[in-house]
XYZ file of N, CA, C and O in Angstrom:
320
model
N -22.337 137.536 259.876
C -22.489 136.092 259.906
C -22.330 135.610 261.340
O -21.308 135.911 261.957
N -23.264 134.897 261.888
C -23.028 134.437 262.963
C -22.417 132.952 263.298
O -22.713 132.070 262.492
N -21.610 132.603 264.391
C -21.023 131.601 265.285
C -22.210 130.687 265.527
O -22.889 131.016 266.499
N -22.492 129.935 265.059
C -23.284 128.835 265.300
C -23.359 127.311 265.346
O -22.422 126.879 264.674
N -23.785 126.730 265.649
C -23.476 125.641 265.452
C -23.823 124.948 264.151
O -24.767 125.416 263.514
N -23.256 124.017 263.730
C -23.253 123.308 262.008
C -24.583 122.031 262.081
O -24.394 120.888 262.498
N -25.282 122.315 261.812
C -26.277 121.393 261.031
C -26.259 120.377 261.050
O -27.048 119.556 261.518
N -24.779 120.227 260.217
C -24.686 119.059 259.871
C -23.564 118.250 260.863
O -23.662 117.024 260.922
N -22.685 118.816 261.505
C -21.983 118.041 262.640
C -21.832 118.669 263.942
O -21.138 118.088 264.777
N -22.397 119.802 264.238
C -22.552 120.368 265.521
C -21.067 121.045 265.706
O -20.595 121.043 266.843
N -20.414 121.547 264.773
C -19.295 121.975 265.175
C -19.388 123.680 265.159
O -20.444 124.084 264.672
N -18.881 124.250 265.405
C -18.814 125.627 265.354
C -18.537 126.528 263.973
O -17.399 126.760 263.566
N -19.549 126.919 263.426
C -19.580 128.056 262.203
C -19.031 129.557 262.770
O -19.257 130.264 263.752
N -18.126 129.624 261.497
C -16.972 131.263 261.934
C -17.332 131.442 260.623
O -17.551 130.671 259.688
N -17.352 133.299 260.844
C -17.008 133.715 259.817
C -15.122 133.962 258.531
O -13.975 134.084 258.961
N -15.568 133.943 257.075
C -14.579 133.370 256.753
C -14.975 133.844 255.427
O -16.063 134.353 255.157
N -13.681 133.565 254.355
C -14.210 133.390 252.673
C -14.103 131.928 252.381
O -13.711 130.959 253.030
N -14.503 132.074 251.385
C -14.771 130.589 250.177
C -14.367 130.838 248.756
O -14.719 131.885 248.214
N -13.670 129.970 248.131
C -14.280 130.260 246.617
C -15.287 129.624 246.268
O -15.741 128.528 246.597
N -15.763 130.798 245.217
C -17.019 130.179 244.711
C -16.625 130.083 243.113
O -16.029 130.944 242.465
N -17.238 128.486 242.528
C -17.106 128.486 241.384
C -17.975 127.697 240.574
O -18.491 126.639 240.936
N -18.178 128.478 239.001
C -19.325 127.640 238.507
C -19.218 127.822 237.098
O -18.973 128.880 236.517
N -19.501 126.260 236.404
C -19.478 125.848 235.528
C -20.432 125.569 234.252
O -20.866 124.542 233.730
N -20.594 127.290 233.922
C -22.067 127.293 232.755
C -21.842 126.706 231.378
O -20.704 126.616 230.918
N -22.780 126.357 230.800
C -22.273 125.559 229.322
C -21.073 126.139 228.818
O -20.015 125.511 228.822
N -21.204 127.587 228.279
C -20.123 128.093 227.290
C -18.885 128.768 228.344
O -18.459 129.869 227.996
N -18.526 128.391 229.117
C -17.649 128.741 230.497
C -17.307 128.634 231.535
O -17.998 127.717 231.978
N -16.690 128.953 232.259
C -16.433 128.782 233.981
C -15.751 130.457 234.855
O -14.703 131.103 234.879
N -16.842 130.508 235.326
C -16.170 131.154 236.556
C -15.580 130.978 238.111
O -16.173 130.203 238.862
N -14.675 131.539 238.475
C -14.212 131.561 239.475
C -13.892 133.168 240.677
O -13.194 134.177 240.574
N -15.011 132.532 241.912
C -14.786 133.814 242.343
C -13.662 133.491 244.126
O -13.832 132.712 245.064
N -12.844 134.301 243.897
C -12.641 134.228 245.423
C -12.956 135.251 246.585
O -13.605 136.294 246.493
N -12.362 134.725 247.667
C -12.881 135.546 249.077
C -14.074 135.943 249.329
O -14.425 136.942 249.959
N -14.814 135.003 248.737
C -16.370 135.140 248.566
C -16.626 134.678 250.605
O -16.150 133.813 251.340
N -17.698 135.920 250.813
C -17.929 135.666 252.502
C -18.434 134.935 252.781
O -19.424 134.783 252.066
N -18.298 133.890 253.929
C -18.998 133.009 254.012
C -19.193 132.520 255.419
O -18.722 133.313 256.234
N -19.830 131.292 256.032
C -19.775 130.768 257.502
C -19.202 129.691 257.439
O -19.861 128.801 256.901
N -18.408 129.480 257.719
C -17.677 127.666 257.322
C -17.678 126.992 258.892
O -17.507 127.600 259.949
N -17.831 126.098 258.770
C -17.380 125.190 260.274
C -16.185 124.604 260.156
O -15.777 123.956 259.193
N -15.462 124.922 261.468
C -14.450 124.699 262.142
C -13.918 123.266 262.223
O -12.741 122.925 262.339
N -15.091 122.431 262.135
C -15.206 120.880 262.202
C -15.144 120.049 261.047
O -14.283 119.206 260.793
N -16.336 120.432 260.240
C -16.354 119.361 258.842
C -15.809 120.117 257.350
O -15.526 119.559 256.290
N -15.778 121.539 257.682
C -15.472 122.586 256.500
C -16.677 122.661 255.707
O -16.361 122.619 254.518
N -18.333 122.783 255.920
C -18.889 122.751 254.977
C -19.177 124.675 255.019
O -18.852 125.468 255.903
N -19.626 124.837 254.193
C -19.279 126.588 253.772
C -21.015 126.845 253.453
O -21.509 125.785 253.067
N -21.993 127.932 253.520
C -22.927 128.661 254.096
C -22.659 129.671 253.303
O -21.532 130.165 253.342
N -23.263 129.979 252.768
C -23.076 131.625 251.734
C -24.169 132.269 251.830
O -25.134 131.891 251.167
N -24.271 133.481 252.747
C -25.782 134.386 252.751
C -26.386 134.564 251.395
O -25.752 134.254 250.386
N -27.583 135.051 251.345
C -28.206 135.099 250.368
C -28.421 136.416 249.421
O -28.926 136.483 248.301
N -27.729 137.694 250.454
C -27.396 138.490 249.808
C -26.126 138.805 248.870
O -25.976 139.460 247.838
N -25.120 137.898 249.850
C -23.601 137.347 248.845
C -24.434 136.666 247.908
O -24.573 137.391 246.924
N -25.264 135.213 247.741
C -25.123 134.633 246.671
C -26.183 135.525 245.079
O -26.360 135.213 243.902
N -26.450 136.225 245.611
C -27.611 137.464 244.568
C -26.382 138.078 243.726
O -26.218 138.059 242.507
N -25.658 138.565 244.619
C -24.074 138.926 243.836
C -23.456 138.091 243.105
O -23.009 138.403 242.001
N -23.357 137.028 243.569
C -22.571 135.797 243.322
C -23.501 135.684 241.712
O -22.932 135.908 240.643
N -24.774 135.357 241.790
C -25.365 135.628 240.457
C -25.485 136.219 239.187
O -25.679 135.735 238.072
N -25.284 137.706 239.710
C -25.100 138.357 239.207
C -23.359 138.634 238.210
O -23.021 138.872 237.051
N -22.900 138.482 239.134
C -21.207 138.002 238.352
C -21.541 136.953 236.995
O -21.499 137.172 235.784
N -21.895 135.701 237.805
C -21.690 134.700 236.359
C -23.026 135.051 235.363
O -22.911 134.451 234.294
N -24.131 135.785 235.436
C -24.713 135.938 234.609
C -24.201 137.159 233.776
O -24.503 137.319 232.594
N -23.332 138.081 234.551
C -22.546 139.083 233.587
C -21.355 138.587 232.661
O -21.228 139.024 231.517
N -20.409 137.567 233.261
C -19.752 136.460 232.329
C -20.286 135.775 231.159
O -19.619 135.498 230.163
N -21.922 135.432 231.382
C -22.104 134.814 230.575
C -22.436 135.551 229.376
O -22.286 135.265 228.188
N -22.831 136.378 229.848
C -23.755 137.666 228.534
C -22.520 138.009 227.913
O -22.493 138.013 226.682
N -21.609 138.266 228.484
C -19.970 138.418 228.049
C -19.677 137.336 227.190
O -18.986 137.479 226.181
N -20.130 136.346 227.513
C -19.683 134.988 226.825
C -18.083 134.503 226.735
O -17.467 134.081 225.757
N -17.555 134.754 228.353
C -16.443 134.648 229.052
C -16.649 133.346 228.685
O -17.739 132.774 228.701
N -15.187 132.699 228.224
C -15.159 131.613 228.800
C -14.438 131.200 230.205
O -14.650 130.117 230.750
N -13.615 132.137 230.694
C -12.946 131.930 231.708
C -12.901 133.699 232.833
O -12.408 134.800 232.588
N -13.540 133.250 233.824
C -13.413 134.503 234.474
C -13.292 134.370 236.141
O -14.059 133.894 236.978
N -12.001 134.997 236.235
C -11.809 134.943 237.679
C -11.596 136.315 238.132
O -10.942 137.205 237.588
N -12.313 136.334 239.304
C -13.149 137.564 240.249
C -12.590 137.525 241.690
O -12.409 136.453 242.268
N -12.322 138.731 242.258
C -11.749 138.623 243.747
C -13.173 139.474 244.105
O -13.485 140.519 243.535
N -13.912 138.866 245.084
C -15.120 139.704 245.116
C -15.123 141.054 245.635
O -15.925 141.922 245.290
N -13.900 141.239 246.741
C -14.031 142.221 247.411
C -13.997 143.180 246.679
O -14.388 144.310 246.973
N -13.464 142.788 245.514
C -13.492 144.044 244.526
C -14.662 144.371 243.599
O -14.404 145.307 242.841
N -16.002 143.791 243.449
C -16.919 143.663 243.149
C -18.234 144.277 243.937
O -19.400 144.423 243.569
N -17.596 144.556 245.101
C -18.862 144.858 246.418
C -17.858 146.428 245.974
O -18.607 147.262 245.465
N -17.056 146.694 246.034
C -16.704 148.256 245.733
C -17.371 149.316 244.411
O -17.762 150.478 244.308
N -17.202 148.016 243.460
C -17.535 148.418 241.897
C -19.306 148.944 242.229
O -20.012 149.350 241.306
């Protein structure tokens, strides 16, 4: 992830985690230390697109599960 500047307020993007979380009809997941670029300035958070394919893949495995509640530390998910 690169140091860049923010879009949206010109402040400096670092690499970092996020949680990510989402709220499907029959459930909710929650993932943390999900990787991300956040700025230093306004906090808005950037999630590559190969994290968010993963990120997909989680709550569509919750859902087929028909989790209603599932919380995920990702780093442990990129191992699995």
């Amino acid at each position: 992830m690169s140091n860049t500047k923010c879009p949206l307020c010109g402040g400096n993007k670092k690499s970092a985690t996020t949680t990510f979380a989402v709220d499907y009809k029959s459930g909710v997941v929650v993932v943390r230390n999900v990787p991300a670029s956040v700025c230093s300035q306004c906090g808005e958070e950037w999630i590559p697109d190969n994290i968010a394919e993963k990120l997909e893949s989680i709550v569509e495995s919750a859902r087929i599960g028909q989790r209603q509640v599932e919380v995920v530390n990702f780093a442990y998910t990129v191992a699995a």
